[in-house]
């Protein structure tokens, strides 16, 4: 059993993550999709509608590999699931689920990241859960890097797709409103934005496996159906990114990633007015379905999915910005600050009342990390019999803006400061790993100081 102090050092140690994106991958995914279509036809099931024209991500944007510390991956995962409503967490403690993987990954600057012995042991019992959740962490980290390289003057926000969509559509039987009955949806939206300008939105699908490249091909074929379920603007013009993280039990991990291009995804208002993001989001009840282009004079039946048409651009931009802000306040453990950012269908009630024992977070902690003061919540647990303290929060001045529902000012601040946050992964005064993200959030861990 590795001493907890050594585990913390491993969390802060960067190593390389291989990126696989080329024409051979496209071919493998197309073959997997064709095989799946044939199987569905034999079972008399409809073929899935998938994104057409998958393409590699240019090496100039993705590189052959990216350098990441395991703690940065866990921070990406924690931010992504802060509004996920999984299990008994009641929302306030969802992000602590990322801490399950504090010993799952290993590597060093001169090698490629892989599963640690503890990660391999866990995979024997929780293979699907571990690969799925770690796949989210790597996909989110890679998406942000690709899009920041593509749009250097913009900020990138990752928003859980189900939460954002629920502001306008009923997704499942527990939601009130006209339901779609369609189970294929993106996992996240990546909003690329700059204050005062139209933003662009990319549906994202993130999967993972503990097998091999052939399984990743199958996962990407499925992922292309997930991202196809949301159209923003014209038919089949919404750009997207799909990911499958291969985490083999006996070698380095590989992130397989493909993209689709298009002229859509832009949230351009139809007039000079621009909705104030400081105002509460109104829940709407859109009828599901994507409208294909007309065929001659005859309108075509709608396809299953969700269509953000031009009259919904301002509303959807509002939903994305408010949902992202609510994810940050939930990450700090402040339920009261989170409630105004969510509609009833998005899960506002999860942040009211008493949380289940040992799961609730409380916004009552403050630390200075890498020279910046953060406020948030902490969590104490045992790591290999040693008590450790984890802290999640956001820069104190940014929290004051979010608590006051000053979303416009918050976005202006994080856009202007997006490249100035510290890049270090260890704080000597804190004596542990620290990850600071451009959205102003921080995740830190250390041995508990008695």
Coordinates of C-alpha atoms in Angstrom, one line a residue, residues 2-448:
X2 CA 1.5 3.3 -1.1
X3 CA 1.9 6.0 1.5
X4 CA -0.7 8.8 1.1
X5 CA 2.1 11.4 0.8
X6 CA 3.4 9.5 -2.3
X7 CA -0.1 9.3 -3.8
X8 CA -0.4 13.1 -3.6
X9 CA 2.9 13.5 -5.4
X10 CA 1.8 11.2 -8.1
X11 CA -1.4 13.2 -8.6
X12 CA 0.6 16.3 -9.3
X13 CA 3.0 14.7 -11.7
X14 CA 2.3 15.4 -15.4
X15 CA 2.7 12.7 -18.0
X16 CA 1.7 12.3 -21.7
X17 CA -1.7 11.2 -23.0
X18 CA -1.6 9.9 -26.6
X19 CA -4.1 11.4 -29.0
X20 CA -5.3 9.3 -31.9
X21 CA -7.1 11.1 -34.7
X22 CA -6.5 10.1 -38.3
X23 CA -8.2 8.7 -41.5
X24 CA -7.6 5.2 -40.3
X25 CA -9.7 5.9 -37.2
X26 CA -12.5 7.4 -39.4
X27 CA -12.5 4.2 -41.4
X28 CA -12.6 2.0 -38.3
X29 CA -15.6 3.9 -36.9
X30 CA -17.4 3.8 -40.3
X31 CA -16.9 0.0 -40.4
X32 CA -18.2 -0.3 -36.8
X33 CA -21.3 1.8 -37.7
X34 CA -22.0 -0.3 -40.7
X35 CA -21.8 -3.5 -38.7
X36 CA -24.1 -2.1 -36.0
X37 CA -26.6 -1.0 -38.7
X38 CA -26.6 -4.6 -40.1
X39 CA -27.2 -6.1 -36.7
X40 CA -30.1 -3.6 -36.1
X41 CA -31.6 -4.6 -39.4
X42 CA -31.5 -8.3 -38.5
X43 CA -33.4 -7.4 -35.3
X44 CA -35.8 -5.3 -37.3
X45 CA -34.7 -2.1 -35.5
X46 CA -34.4 1.3 -37.2
X47 CA -30.9 2.3 -38.2
X48 CA -29.4 5.0 -36.0
X49 CA -29.1 8.5 -37.4
X50 CA -25.4 9.3 -37.0
X51 CA -23.3 12.4 -37.8
X52 CA -22.2 12.2 -41.4
X53 CA -18.6 13.0 -42.6
X54 CA -16.6 12.3 -39.5
X55 CA -13.1 13.8 -39.8
X56 CA -9.8 13.7 -37.9
X57 CA -8.9 16.7 -35.7
X58 CA -5.9 18.4 -37.2
X59 CA -2.6 17.6 -35.5
X60 CA -2.1 21.4 -35.2
X61 CA -5.0 21.5 -32.8
X62 CA -4.8 18.2 -30.9
X63 CA -1.1 17.3 -31.2
X64 CA 0.1 13.7 -31.0
X65 CA -0.2 13.9 -27.2
X66 CA -1.1 16.3 -24.4
X67 CA 0.5 16.7 -21.0
X68 CA -1.8 16.3 -18.1
X69 CA -1.5 15.6 -14.4
X70 CA -4.0 13.0 -12.9
X71 CA -5.2 15.8 -10.6
X72 CA -6.1 18.0 -13.6
X73 CA -8.1 15.1 -15.1
X74 CA -10.0 14.6 -11.8
X75 CA -10.7 18.4 -11.6
X76 CA -12.1 18.2 -15.1
X77 CA -14.3 15.3 -14.1
X78 CA -15.4 16.9 -10.9
X79 CA -16.5 20.1 -12.7
X80 CA -18.4 18.1 -15.3
X81 CA -20.5 16.1 -12.8
X82 CA -21.3 18.8 -10.2
X83 CA -24.9 19.0 -11.5
X84 CA -25.2 15.3 -12.5
X85 CA -27.7 14.2 -9.8
X86 CA -26.2 10.7 -9.4
X87 CA -27.1 8.6 -6.4
X88 CA -27.8 10.1 -3.0
X89 CA -25.5 13.1 -3.3
X90 CA -28.5 15.5 -3.7
X91 CA -26.4 17.7 -5.9
X92 CA -24.2 19.3 -3.3
X93 CA -21.6 16.6 -3.2
X94 CA -21.7 15.2 -6.7
X95 CA -18.2 16.4 -7.6
X96 CA -16.6 14.5 -4.7
X97 CA -17.3 11.3 -6.8
X98 CA -14.1 12.2 -8.7
X99 CA -12.1 11.4 -5.7
X100 CA -12.7 7.7 -6.2
X101 CA -9.9 7.8 -8.7
X102 CA -7.1 9.4 -6.7
X103 CA -5.0 6.3 -7.1
X104 CA -6.3 5.1 -10.5
X105 CA -3.7 6.8 -12.8
X106 CA 0.1 6.9 -12.9
X107 CA 2.9 8.2 -15.1
X108 CA 5.7 10.7 -15.3
X109 CA 6.9 13.5 -17.7
X110 CA 9.0 11.0 -19.7
X111 CA 6.2 8.4 -20.2
X112 CA 2.6 8.0 -21.2
X113 CA -0.2 7.9 -18.6
X114 CA -1.7 4.5 -17.7
X115 CA -3.7 2.8 -15.1
X116 CA -2.0 2.2 -11.8
X117 CA -2.0 -1.2 -10.0
X118 CA -4.9 0.2 -7.9
X119 CA -6.7 1.3 -11.0
X120 CA -6.3 -2.1 -12.6
X121 CA -7.7 -3.8 -9.5
X122 CA -10.7 -1.4 -9.4
X123 CA -11.4 -2.1 -13.1
X124 CA -11.9 -5.8 -12.3
X125 CA -15.0 -4.9 -10.3
X126 CA -16.2 -1.5 -11.6
X127 CA -15.0 -1.6 -15.2
X128 CA -17.9 0.2 -16.9
X129 CA -18.2 2.9 -14.2
X130 CA -14.4 3.6 -14.0
X131 CA -13.8 3.8 -17.8
X132 CA -16.9 5.9 -18.3
X133 CA -16.1 8.5 -15.7
X134 CA -12.4 8.7 -16.4
X135 CA -13.4 9.0 -20.1
X136 CA -15.3 12.1 -19.2
X137 CA -12.3 13.7 -17.5
X138 CA -10.0 13.1 -20.4
X139 CA -12.6 14.1 -23.0
X140 CA -13.4 17.4 -21.2
X141 CA -9.7 18.2 -20.8
X142 CA -9.0 17.5 -24.5
X143 CA -12.0 19.4 -25.7
X144 CA -11.0 22.5 -23.9
X145 CA -7.5 22.4 -25.2
X146 CA -8.6 21.8 -28.8
X147 CA -11.1 24.6 -28.8
X148 CA -8.9 27.1 -26.9
X149 CA -6.3 26.5 -29.6
X150 CA -8.9 26.9 -32.3
X151 CA -10.4 30.0 -30.7
X152 CA -7.5 31.7 -28.8
X153 CA -9.5 34.9 -28.2
X154 CA -12.4 33.1 -26.6
X155 CA -13.3 31.3 -23.4
X156 CA -14.6 27.7 -23.4
X157 CA -17.3 26.5 -21.0
X158 CA -18.3 22.9 -20.6
X159 CA -22.0 22.5 -19.8
X160 CA -23.8 19.2 -19.0
X161 CA -26.2 18.7 -22.0
X162 CA -29.1 17.1 -20.1
X163 CA -29.2 19.9 -17.6
X164 CA -29.1 22.6 -20.3
X165 CA -31.7 20.9 -22.5
X166 CA -34.1 20.3 -19.6
X167 CA -34.6 24.1 -19.4
X168 CA -36.6 23.7 -22.7
X169 CA -37.5 20.1 -23.2
X170 CA -38.8 17.1 -21.2
X171 CA -36.2 14.4 -21.5
X172 CA -37.5 11.5 -19.5
X173 CA -40.7 10.2 -17.9
X174 CA -40.0 12.2 -14.7
X175 CA -40.0 15.5 -16.6
X176 CA -43.2 17.4 -17.1
X177 CA -43.9 18.5 -20.7
X178 CA -44.0 16.9 -24.2
X179 CA -41.3 14.2 -24.0
X180 CA -39.0 13.2 -26.8
X181 CA -38.7 9.5 -25.9
X182 CA -35.2 9.6 -27.6
X183 CA -32.4 8.3 -25.5
X184 CA -29.5 9.5 -27.7
X185 CA -28.2 12.9 -26.5
X186 CA -24.8 14.6 -26.3
X187 CA -23.1 14.3 -22.9
X188 CA -22.0 17.9 -22.9
X189 CA -22.0 21.2 -24.8
X190 CA -18.8 23.2 -25.3
X191 CA -19.7 26.9 -25.6
X192 CA -16.9 29.0 -27.2
X193 CA -17.7 32.6 -26.3
X194 CA -16.4 36.1 -26.0
X195 CA -18.3 39.0 -24.2
X196 CA -20.4 41.0 -26.6
X197 CA -20.1 38.5 -29.5
X198 CA -22.2 35.5 -30.6
X199 CA -21.0 32.2 -29.1
X200 CA -20.6 28.9 -30.8
X201 CA -21.7 25.6 -29.4
X202 CA -20.3 22.1 -30.0
X203 CA -22.2 19.0 -28.9
X204 CA -19.7 16.6 -27.2
X205 CA -19.9 12.9 -26.6
X206 CA -17.5 11.2 -24.1
X207 CA -17.0 7.5 -23.7
X208 CA -14.3 5.2 -22.3
X209 CA -13.4 1.5 -22.1
X210 CA -10.8 -0.9 -20.6
X211 CA -10.5 -2.9 -23.8
X212 CA -8.9 -2.0 -27.1
X213 CA -9.1 0.2 -30.2
X214 CA -11.9 -1.9 -31.8
X215 CA -14.1 -1.2 -28.8
X216 CA -13.3 2.5 -29.2
X217 CA -14.4 2.3 -32.8
X218 CA -17.8 1.0 -31.7
X219 CA -18.1 3.6 -29.0
X220 CA -17.3 6.4 -31.4
X221 CA -19.9 5.0 -33.8
X222 CA -22.4 5.3 -31.0
X223 CA -21.1 8.7 -29.9
X224 CA -21.8 10.0 -33.4
X225 CA -25.5 9.2 -32.8
X226 CA -25.4 11.1 -29.5
X227 CA -24.1 14.3 -31.0
X228 CA -26.4 14.1 -34.0
X229 CA -29.4 14.4 -31.6
X230 CA -29.0 18.2 -31.3
X231 CA -29.0 20.5 -34.2
X232 CA -28.2 24.2 -33.7
X233 CA -29.3 26.1 -36.7
X234 CA -29.5 24.5 -40.2
X235 CA -29.9 20.8 -40.7
X236 CA -26.6 18.8 -40.3
X237 CA -24.4 21.9 -40.0
X238 CA -23.7 21.7 -36.2
X239 CA -20.0 21.0 -35.5
X240 CA -19.2 18.4 -32.8
X241 CA -16.4 16.4 -31.1
X242 CA -16.6 12.8 -30.1
X243 CA -14.2 11.0 -27.8
X244 CA -13.4 7.4 -26.6
X245 CA -10.7 6.9 -24.0
X246 CA -9.0 3.6 -24.2
X247 CA -7.7 2.6 -20.8
X248 CA -6.1 -0.9 -21.2
X249 CA -5.1 -2.9 -18.2
X250 CA -1.6 -3.5 -19.5
X251 CA -0.4 -0.4 -21.3
X252 CA -0.7 3.4 -21.8
X253 CA -4.1 4.9 -22.4
X254 CA -5.1 6.5 -25.7
X255 CA -7.7 9.2 -26.4
X256 CA -9.4 8.6 -29.7
X257 CA -11.1 11.8 -31.0
X258 CA -13.0 12.8 -34.2
X259 CA -14.9 15.8 -35.2
X260 CA -17.6 17.0 -37.6
X261 CA -17.5 20.3 -39.3
X262 CA -20.3 22.6 -40.4
X263 CA -21.4 26.2 -40.6
X264 CA -23.9 25.9 -37.7
X265 CA -23.6 26.1 -33.9
X266 CA -23.6 29.9 -33.8
X267 CA -26.0 31.5 -31.4
X268 CA -26.6 34.8 -33.3
X269 CA -29.6 36.8 -32.1
X270 CA -32.2 37.6 -34.6
X271 CA -32.3 41.3 -33.7
X272 CA -30.3 44.0 -31.9
X273 CA -31.6 43.1 -28.4
X274 CA -29.5 40.7 -26.3
X275 CA -30.8 38.9 -23.3
X276 CA -29.2 39.9 -20.0
X277 CA -27.6 36.8 -18.5
X278 CA -28.1 38.3 -15.0
X279 CA -31.8 37.6 -15.3
X280 CA -33.4 34.3 -14.3
X281 CA -33.9 31.7 -16.9
X282 CA -37.5 31.0 -17.9
X283 CA -38.3 27.3 -18.3
X284 CA -39.9 26.6 -21.7
X285 CA -41.7 23.6 -23.2
X286 CA -40.5 23.1 -26.8
X287 CA -41.8 20.2 -28.8
X288 CA -39.0 17.7 -29.5
X289 CA -37.9 16.9 -33.0
X290 CA -35.4 18.1 -35.7
X291 CA -37.0 19.6 -38.8
X292 CA -35.2 18.4 -42.0
X293 CA -35.1 20.7 -45.0
X294 CA -38.2 20.6 -47.3
X295 CA -38.2 18.1 -50.1
X296 CA -39.7 20.1 -53.0
X297 CA -43.0 21.5 -51.9
X298 CA -43.6 18.7 -49.3
X299 CA -42.5 19.2 -45.7
X300 CA -40.7 16.2 -44.2
X301 CA -41.5 14.6 -40.9
X302 CA -39.4 15.6 -38.0
X303 CA -36.5 13.4 -36.9
X304 CA -36.0 12.4 -33.2
X305 CA -33.9 14.9 -31.3
X306 CA -33.7 18.5 -30.3
X307 CA -33.6 21.5 -32.6
X308 CA -32.3 24.9 -31.5
X309 CA -33.8 27.1 -34.2
X310 CA -33.0 30.7 -34.8
X311 CA -35.8 31.9 -32.6
X312 CA -34.3 30.0 -29.7
X313 CA -30.7 31.2 -30.0
X314 CA -30.9 33.8 -27.3
X315 CA -32.8 31.5 -25.0
X316 CA -30.3 28.7 -25.5
X317 CA -27.4 31.0 -24.9
X318 CA -29.1 32.1 -21.7
X319 CA -29.6 28.4 -20.6
X320 CA -25.9 27.5 -21.2
X321 CA -24.6 30.5 -19.3
X322 CA -26.9 30.1 -16.3
X323 CA -26.3 26.4 -16.2
X324 CA -22.5 26.8 -16.3
X325 CA -22.7 29.4 -13.5
X326 CA -24.9 27.0 -11.4
X327 CA -22.3 24.2 -11.9
X328 CA -19.6 26.5 -10.5
X329 CA -21.7 27.4 -7.4
X330 CA -22.5 23.8 -6.8
X331 CA -18.8 23.0 -7.0
X332 CA -18.2 25.4 -4.2
X333 CA -20.8 23.7 -2.0
X334 CA -23.3 26.6 -1.9
X335 CA -26.8 25.3 -2.5
X336 CA -28.4 28.7 -1.8
X337 CA -26.3 30.3 -4.5
X338 CA -27.1 27.5 -7.0
X339 CA -30.9 27.5 -6.7
X340 CA -31.4 30.7 -8.7
X341 CA -29.5 29.3 -11.6
X342 CA -31.6 26.3 -12.2
X343 CA -35.2 25.8 -13.3
X344 CA -37.5 23.2 -11.6
X345 CA -36.9 20.6 -14.3
X346 CA -33.2 21.2 -14.2
X347 CA -33.1 20.1 -10.6
X348 CA -33.5 23.2 -8.4
X349 CA -35.2 21.2 -5.6
X350 CA -32.0 19.1 -5.2
X351 CA -30.4 22.1 -3.6
X352 CA -33.0 22.7 -1.0
X353 CA -33.7 20.9 2.3
X354 CA -31.4 18.7 4.2
X355 CA -28.8 16.6 2.4
X356 CA -28.3 12.9 3.1
X357 CA -25.8 12.2 6.0
X358 CA -22.2 12.4 5.0
X359 CA -22.9 13.6 1.5
X360 CA -23.7 17.3 1.8
X361 CA -21.2 20.0 1.1
X362 CA -21.2 23.3 2.9
X363 CA -19.7 26.6 1.5
X364 CA -17.7 27.5 4.6
X365 CA -14.0 27.2 3.8
X366 CA -11.4 29.6 2.5
X367 CA -7.8 29.1 1.4
X368 CA -5.1 31.0 -0.5
X369 CA -3.7 28.7 -3.2
X370 CA -0.9 29.6 -5.6
X371 CA -1.4 33.2 -4.6
X372 CA -5.2 33.5 -5.0
X373 CA -7.9 33.4 -2.3
X374 CA -10.6 30.8 -2.9
X375 CA -13.8 30.1 -1.1
X376 CA -15.6 26.8 -1.2
X377 CA -16.1 23.5 0.7
X378 CA -13.9 20.8 2.0
X379 CA -14.1 17.0 2.4
X380 CA -12.1 14.8 4.8
X381 CA -11.6 11.1 4.1
X382 CA -8.9 8.4 4.5
X383 CA -6.5 7.6 1.8
X384 CA -4.6 4.4 2.6
X385 CA -5.4 4.9 6.3
X386 CA -4.2 8.5 6.3
X387 CA -6.6 11.3 6.7
X388 CA -6.6 13.8 3.9
X389 CA -8.5 17.0 3.1
X390 CA -9.8 17.9 -0.3
X391 CA -11.0 21.4 -1.1
X392 CA -13.1 22.7 -4.0
X393 CA -14.0 26.3 -4.7
X394 CA -13.8 29.4 -6.8
X395 CA -11.8 32.6 -6.6
X396 CA -13.4 34.7 -3.8
X397 CA -14.1 37.8 -6.0
X398 CA -15.7 35.6 -8.6
X399 CA -17.9 33.9 -6.1
X400 CA -19.2 37.3 -4.9
X401 CA -20.3 38.0 -8.5
X402 CA -22.0 34.6 -8.8
X403 CA -23.7 34.9 -5.5
X404 CA -25.1 38.2 -6.6
X405 CA -26.2 36.7 -10.0
X406 CA -23.9 39.0 -11.8
X407 CA -23.2 36.5 -14.6
X408 CA -22.3 39.1 -17.2
X409 CA -19.6 40.5 -15.0
X410 CA -18.4 37.0 -14.0
X411 CA -18.0 36.0 -17.7
X412 CA -16.2 39.2 -18.5
X413 CA -13.8 38.5 -15.6
X414 CA -13.0 34.9 -16.5
X415 CA -12.6 35.8 -20.1
X416 CA -10.1 38.6 -19.4
X417 CA -8.2 36.3 -16.9
X418 CA -8.4 33.1 -18.9
X419 CA -4.6 32.9 -19.6
X420 CA -3.3 34.4 -16.4
X421 CA -4.1 31.6 -13.9
X422 CA -1.2 29.7 -12.4
X423 CA -0.2 26.5 -14.3
X424 CA 1.6 24.8 -11.4
X425 CA 0.1 21.5 -10.1
X426 CA 1.7 21.7 -6.5
X427 CA 1.4 24.4 -3.9
X428 CA 4.3 24.3 -1.4
X429 CA 2.5 26.2 1.3
X430 CA -0.7 24.1 0.9
X431 CA 1.6 21.0 0.7
X432 CA -0.4 19.2 -1.9
X433 CA -1.7 19.0 -5.5
X434 CA -3.7 22.0 -6.8
X435 CA -5.5 22.5 -10.1
X436 CA -6.9 25.9 -11.2
X437 CA -9.1 26.1 -14.2
X438 CA -9.8 29.2 -16.4
X439 CA -13.4 29.3 -15.1
X440 CA -11.9 30.3 -11.7
X441 CA -12.5 27.0 -10.0
X442 CA -9.9 25.1 -7.9
X443 CA -9.5 21.5 -6.7
X444 CA -6.8 20.9 -4.0
X445 CA -5.9 18.0 -1.7
X446 CA -3.4 17.5 1.1
X447 CA -2.6 15.5 4.2
X448 CA -4.9 16.7 7.0

